[in-house]
XYZ file of C-alpha atoms in Angstrom:
460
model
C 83.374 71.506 115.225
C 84.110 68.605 117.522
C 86.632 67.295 115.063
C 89.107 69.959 116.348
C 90.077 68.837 119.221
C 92.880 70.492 121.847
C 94.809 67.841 120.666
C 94.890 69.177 117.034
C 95.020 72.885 118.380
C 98.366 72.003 120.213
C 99.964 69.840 117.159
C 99.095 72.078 114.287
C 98.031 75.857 115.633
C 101.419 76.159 116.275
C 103.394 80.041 116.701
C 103.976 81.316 113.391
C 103.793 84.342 110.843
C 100.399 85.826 109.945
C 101.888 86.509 106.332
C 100.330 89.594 105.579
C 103.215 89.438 103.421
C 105.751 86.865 102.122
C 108.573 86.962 103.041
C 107.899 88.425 106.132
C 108.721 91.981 107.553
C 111.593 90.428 110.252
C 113.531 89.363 106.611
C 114.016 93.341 105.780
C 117.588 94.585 105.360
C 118.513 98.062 105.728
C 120.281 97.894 102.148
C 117.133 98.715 100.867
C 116.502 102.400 101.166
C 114.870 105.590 99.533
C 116.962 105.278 96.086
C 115.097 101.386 95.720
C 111.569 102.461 97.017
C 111.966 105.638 94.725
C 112.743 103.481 91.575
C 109.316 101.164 92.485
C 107.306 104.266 92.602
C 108.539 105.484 89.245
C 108.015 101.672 87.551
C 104.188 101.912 88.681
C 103.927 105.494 87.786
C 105.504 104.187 84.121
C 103.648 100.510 83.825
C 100.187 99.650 82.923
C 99.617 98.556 86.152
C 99.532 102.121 87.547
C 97.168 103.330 85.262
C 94.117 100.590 86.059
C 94.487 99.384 89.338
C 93.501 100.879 92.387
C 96.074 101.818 95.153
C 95.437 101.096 99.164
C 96.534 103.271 101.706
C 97.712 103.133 105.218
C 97.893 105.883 107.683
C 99.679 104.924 111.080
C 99.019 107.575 113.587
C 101.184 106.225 116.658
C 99.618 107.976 119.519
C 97.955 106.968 122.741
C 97.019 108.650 125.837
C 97.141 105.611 128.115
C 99.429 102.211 127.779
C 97.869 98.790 127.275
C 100.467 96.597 129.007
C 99.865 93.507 127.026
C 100.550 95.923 123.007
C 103.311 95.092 120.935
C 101.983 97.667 118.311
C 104.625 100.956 117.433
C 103.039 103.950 119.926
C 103.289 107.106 121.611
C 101.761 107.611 124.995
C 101.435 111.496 125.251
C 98.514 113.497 127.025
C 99.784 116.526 124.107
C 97.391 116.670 121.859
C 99.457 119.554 119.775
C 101.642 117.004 118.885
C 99.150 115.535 116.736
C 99.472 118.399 114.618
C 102.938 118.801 114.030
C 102.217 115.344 113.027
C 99.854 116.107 110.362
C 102.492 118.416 108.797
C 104.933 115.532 108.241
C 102.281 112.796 106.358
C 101.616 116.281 104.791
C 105.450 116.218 103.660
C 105.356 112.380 102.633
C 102.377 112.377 101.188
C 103.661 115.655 98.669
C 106.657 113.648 98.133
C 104.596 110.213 97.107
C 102.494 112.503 94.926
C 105.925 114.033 92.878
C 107.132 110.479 91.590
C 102.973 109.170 91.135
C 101.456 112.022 90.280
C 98.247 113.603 91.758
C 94.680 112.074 91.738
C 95.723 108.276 91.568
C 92.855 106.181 92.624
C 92.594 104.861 96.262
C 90.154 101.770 96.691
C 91.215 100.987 100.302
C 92.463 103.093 103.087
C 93.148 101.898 106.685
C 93.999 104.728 109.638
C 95.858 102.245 112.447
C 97.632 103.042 115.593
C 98.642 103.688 117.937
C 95.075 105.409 118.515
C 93.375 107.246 115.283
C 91.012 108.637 117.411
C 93.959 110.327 119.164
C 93.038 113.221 116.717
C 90.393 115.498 116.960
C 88.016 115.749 114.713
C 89.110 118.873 113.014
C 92.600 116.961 112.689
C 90.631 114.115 111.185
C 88.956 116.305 108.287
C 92.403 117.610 107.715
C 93.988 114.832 107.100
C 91.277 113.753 105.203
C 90.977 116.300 103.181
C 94.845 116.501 102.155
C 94.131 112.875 101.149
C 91.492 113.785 98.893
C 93.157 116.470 97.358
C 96.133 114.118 96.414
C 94.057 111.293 95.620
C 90.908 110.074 94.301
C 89.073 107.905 96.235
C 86.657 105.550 94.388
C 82.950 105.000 95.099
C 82.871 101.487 97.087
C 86.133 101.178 98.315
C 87.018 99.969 101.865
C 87.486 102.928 103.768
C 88.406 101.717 108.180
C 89.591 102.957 111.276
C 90.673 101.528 114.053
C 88.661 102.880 117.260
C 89.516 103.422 121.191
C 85.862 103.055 122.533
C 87.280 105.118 125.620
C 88.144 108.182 122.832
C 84.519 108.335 120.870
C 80.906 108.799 121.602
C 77.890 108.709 119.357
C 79.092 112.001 117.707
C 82.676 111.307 117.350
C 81.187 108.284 114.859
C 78.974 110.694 113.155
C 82.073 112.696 112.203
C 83.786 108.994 110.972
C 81.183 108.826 108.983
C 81.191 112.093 107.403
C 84.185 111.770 106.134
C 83.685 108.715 104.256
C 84.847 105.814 106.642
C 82.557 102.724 106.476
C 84.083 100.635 108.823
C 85.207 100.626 112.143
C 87.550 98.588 114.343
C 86.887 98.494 117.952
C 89.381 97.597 120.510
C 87.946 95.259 122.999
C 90.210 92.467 123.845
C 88.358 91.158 126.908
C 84.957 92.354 128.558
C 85.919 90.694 131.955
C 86.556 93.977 134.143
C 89.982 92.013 136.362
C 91.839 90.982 133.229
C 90.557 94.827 131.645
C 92.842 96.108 134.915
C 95.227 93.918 134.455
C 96.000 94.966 131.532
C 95.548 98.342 132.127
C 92.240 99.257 129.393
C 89.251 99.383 131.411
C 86.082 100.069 129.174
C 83.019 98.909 130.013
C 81.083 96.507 128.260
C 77.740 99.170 128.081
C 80.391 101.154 126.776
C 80.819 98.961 123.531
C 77.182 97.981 123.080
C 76.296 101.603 123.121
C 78.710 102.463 120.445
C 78.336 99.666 117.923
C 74.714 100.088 117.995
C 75.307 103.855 117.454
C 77.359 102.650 114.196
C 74.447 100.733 113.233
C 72.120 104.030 112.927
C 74.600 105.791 111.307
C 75.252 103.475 108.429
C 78.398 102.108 108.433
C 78.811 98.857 106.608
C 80.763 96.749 108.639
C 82.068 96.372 112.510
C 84.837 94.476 113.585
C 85.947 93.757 117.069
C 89.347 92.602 118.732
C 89.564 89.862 121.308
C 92.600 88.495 122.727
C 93.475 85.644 124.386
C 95.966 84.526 126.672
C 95.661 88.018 128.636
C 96.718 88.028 132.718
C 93.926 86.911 134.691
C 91.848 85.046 131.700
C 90.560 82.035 132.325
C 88.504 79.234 129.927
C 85.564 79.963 132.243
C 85.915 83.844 132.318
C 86.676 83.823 128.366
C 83.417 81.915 127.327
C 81.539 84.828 129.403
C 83.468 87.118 127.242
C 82.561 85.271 123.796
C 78.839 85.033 124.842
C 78.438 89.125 125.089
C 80.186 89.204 122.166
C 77.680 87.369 120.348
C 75.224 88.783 121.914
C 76.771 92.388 120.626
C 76.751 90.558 117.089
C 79.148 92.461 115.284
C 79.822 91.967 111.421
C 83.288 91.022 112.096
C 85.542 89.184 114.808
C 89.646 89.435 115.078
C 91.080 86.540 117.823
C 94.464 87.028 118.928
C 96.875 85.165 120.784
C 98.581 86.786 123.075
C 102.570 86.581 123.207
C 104.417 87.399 126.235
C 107.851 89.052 124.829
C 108.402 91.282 127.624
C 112.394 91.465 126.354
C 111.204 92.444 122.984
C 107.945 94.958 124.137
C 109.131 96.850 127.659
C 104.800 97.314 128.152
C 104.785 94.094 128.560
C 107.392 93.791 131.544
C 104.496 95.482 133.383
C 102.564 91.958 133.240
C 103.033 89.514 135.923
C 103.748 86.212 134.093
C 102.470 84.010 136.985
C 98.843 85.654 135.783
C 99.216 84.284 132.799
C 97.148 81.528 131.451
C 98.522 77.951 131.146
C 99.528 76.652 127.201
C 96.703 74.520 127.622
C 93.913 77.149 129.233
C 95.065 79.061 125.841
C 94.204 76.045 124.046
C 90.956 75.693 125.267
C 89.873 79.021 124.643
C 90.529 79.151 121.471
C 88.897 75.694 121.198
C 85.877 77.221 122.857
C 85.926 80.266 120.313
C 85.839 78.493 117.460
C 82.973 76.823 118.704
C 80.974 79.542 120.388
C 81.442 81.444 117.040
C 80.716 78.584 114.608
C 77.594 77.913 116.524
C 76.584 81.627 116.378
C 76.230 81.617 113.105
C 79.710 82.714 112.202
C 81.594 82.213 108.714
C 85.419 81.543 110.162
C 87.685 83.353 107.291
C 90.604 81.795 108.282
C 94.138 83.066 110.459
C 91.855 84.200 113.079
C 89.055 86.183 111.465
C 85.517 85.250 111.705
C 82.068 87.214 109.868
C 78.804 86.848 109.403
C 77.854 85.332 106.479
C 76.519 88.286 104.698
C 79.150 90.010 105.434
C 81.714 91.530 102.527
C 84.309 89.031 103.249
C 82.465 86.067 104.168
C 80.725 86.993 100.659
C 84.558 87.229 99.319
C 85.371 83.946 100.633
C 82.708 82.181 99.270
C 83.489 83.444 95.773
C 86.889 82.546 96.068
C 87.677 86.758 95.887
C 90.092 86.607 99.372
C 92.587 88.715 98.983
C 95.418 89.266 102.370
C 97.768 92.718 102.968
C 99.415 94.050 105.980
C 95.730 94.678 107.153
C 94.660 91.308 106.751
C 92.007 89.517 105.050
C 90.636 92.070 102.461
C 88.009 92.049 99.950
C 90.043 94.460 97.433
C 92.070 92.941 94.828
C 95.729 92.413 95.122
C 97.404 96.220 95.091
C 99.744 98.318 95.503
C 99.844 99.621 99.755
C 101.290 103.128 100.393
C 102.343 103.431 104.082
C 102.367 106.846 105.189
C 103.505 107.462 108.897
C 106.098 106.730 111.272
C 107.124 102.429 111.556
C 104.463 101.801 108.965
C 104.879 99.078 105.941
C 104.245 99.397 102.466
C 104.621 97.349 98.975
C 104.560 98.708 95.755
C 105.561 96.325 92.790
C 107.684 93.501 94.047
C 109.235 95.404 96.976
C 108.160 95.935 100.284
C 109.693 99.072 102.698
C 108.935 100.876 106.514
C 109.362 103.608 107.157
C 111.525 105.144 110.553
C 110.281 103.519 113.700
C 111.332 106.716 115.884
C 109.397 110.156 115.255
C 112.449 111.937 115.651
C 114.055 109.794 112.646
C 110.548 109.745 110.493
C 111.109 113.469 110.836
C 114.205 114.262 110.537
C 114.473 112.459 106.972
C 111.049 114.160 105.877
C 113.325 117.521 106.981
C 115.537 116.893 104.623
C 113.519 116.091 101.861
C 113.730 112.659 101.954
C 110.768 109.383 102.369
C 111.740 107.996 105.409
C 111.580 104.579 104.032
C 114.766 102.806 106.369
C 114.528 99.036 105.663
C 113.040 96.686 102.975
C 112.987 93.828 100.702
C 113.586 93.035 96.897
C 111.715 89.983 96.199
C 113.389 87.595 94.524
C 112.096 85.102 91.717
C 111.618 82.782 94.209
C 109.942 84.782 96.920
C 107.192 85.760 94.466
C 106.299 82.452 93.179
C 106.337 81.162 97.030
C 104.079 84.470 97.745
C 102.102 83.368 95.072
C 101.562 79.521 96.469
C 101.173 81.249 99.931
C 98.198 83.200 99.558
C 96.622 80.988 97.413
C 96.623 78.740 100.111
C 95.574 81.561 102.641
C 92.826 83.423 100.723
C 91.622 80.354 98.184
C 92.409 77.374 100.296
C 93.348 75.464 97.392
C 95.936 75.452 94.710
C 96.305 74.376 90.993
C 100.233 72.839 90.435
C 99.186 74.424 86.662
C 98.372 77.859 87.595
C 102.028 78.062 88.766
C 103.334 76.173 86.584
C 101.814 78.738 83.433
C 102.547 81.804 85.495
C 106.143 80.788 86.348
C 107.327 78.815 83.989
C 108.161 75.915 86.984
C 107.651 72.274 87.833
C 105.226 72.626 90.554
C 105.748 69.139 91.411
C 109.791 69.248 91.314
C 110.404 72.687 92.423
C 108.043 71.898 95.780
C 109.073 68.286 96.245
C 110.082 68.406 99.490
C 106.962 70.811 100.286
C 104.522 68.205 99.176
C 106.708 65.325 101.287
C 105.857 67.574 104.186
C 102.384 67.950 103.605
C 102.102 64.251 103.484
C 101.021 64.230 107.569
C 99.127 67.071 107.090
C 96.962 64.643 104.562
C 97.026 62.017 107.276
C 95.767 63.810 109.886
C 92.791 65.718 107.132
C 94.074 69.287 106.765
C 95.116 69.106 103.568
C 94.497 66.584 100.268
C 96.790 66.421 97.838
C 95.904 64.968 94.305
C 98.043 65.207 90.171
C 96.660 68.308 90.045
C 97.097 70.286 93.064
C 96.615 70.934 97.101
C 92.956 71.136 98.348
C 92.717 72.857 102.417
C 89.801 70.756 103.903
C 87.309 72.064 105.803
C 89.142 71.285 109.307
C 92.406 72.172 107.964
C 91.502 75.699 107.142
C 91.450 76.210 111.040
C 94.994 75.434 110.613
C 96.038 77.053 107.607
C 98.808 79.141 109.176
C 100.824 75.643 109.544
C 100.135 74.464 105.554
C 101.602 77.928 104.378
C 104.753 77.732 106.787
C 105.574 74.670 104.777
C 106.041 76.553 101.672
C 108.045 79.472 103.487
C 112.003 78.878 102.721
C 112.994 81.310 104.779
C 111.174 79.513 107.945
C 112.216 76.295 106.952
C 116.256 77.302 106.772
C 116.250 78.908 110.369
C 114.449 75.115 111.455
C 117.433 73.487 109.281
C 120.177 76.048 111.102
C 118.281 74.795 114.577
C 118.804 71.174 114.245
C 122.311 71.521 112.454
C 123.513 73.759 115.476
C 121.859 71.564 118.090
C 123.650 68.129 115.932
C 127.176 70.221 116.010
């Protein structure tokens, strides 16, 4: 681990998409509506492909009862818990609507419940909605069932209800354990808090825990952080998500609430991360890659190892490559070779759904192009490595001519031991899967115009 050095960090762990898709959600256009999303629904419904594989599902339940200044994510914050239920009426509505142009009962191998806070609802509003899932689809033994969790909204029984329902892995919230950045950012939980509810998930069975650190909060320091990472390996869970934190207060009004003269320096960020990947590493940890760390008998370290990675708008998934129904206001979704979202206002999401309409608002088309650069992409993310052949059989391309100024770019990238590049194809090293963010961003067109459109504009 002493190979990546801040240096490295601050050349080539550089801001950047997460591509849990490609191209990315900020390339939607509102051109693409209902009639599009409609007609992809229909084609999988029709194909082959509907009939064997497996759909995922996302449920975005958008509200919270107190803001966390530092979240970017689409929320309510609303002490009215009845408005859960009207709530619950409308994914009702969209989910009847899915189920006219699919038909009932097709299988479900992954569902994710995000937020916002899932734990919002009660827990008689979580066996509803579980139970009008059920009845419009079938979920299969084994599949990746989560939920993301508010440690301040459960207790021991709150999981036991989780599980009954089928869930078998949770998502906690933690971000930092140091109690002045926890009121800076307005989430104070205490660490007990945490350890007493993961190791109540432990009793009850559920097959993997993931926690969510960020870094870069108000107040954090290198010193305070590495306290931070050391109860966090001491709580051992099967699965760690690092964020960076960015500051858009013009973009996300919580974040105007933040005093930017807390904020950590570029280069304390940099050394925390250094210092995570190293306190992890040393714990025993399997790094995944874009963030994501697990233990090594853990699902998707076990994935990774057998070259079975697969990457949606959750993330780093063991599931194959699927179709992802979003259900729920702002959420994102990809059937075929489309992607749509949904209304990012309730009173939108709803007011479609009144009329008897999805409330699908934006999306994308993909393009010849963007699927063969998808395909490169998450090769490189979920494999780490790349045959020029594969693409060229599946495509009918020259890898070599259609990427050729790609692989000129990649040539410091081989320099500096990220990447090696051979005939046959790209190979991610060891240290340059810590950095594999920057090898994909090479391959992204869309990325690379806006740079071009910089440094023409800045020439003119």
């Amino acid at each position: 681990m002493s190979l990546i050095t801040p240096e490295l960090l601050t050349r080539f762990d550089v801001p950047g998409p997460r591509y849990t898709s490609y191209p990315t959600a900020d390339r939607f256009v509102e051109a693409f509506g209902e009639a599009d999303y409609l007609q992809a629904l229909d084609q999988r419904k029709s194909g082959a492909i509907g009939k064997v594989t497996p759909l995922s599902l996302y449920v975005h339940i958008p509200f919270c009862e107190s803001l966390c200044y530092y979240c970017a994510c689409n929320k309510i914050i609303t002490k009215h818990k009845d408005r859960a239920a009207t709530y619950l009426r409308y994914l009702t509505r969209e989910v009847q609507l899915h189920t006219a142009h699919l038909g009932m009962g097709q299988s479900v191998s992954q569902l994710h419940l995000g937020g916002g806070t899932p734990t919002f609802l009660s827990d008689d509003e979580l066996r509803e909605l579980m139970h009008m899932l059920r009845r419009h689809f079938e979920f299969v033994p084994g599949g990746e069932y989560s939920v993301e969790v508010d440690p301040r909204t459960v207790d021991e029984q709150r999981l036991a209800v989780l599980a009954e329902l089928g869930f078998n892995r949770l998502s906690f919230g933690v971000q930092d354990f140091d109690p002045a950045v926890q009121k800076a950012v307005h989430r104070v939980q205490p660490a007990q808090q945490v350890f007493d509810l993961v190791a109540a998930a432990r009793r009850l069975g559920f097959e993997s825990v993931n926690v969510d650190l960020i870094y870069g909060l108000p107040l954090q320091t290198p010193e305070s952080f590495e306290r931070t990472l050391a109860q966090v390996n001491e709580l051992r869970p099967d699965r760690i998500a690092l964020y960076a934190y960015a500051h858009l207060p013009e973009r996300f009004k919580p974040q105007r609430r933040i005093h930017a003269a807390e904020l950590p320096s570029g280069g304390a960020k940099v050394a925390m991360l250094s210092s995570s990947l190293d306190a992890f590493t040393e714990a025993g940890y399997v790094y995944i890659g874009m963030d994501h760390f697990a233990l090594p008998d853990d699902a998707l370290a076990v994935a990774k190892r057998q070259g079975r990675l697969h990457r949606n708008f959750q993330g780093y998934s063991t599931q194959a490559d699927c179709d992802l129904i979003a259900l729920g206001v702002s959420s994102i979704g990809r059937v075929g070779a489309t992607y749509s979202q949904n209304a990012k206002t309730m009173e939108e999401y709803c007011d479609l759904l009144d009329q008897g309409h999805l409330p699908v608002v934006r999306g994308l088309a993909l393009t010849r192009d963007d699927l063969i650069r998808r395909a490169v992409i998450m090769a490189l993310m979920c494999q780490g490595q790349l045959q020029f052949e594969s693409i060229n059989l599946a495509w009918l391309v020259d890898f070599k001519k259609y990427f050729s100024a790609e692989l000129a770019q990649l040539d410091d990238m081989q320099g500096q031991g990220l990447v090696q590049l051979s005939d046959t194809g790209i190979q991610v090293t060891g240290m340059g899967w810590f950095f594999v963010r920057g090898v994909a961003m090479v391959f992204d067109r869309y990325l690379q115009a806006d740079r071009n459109r910089t440094r023409f504009s800045k020439i003119i």
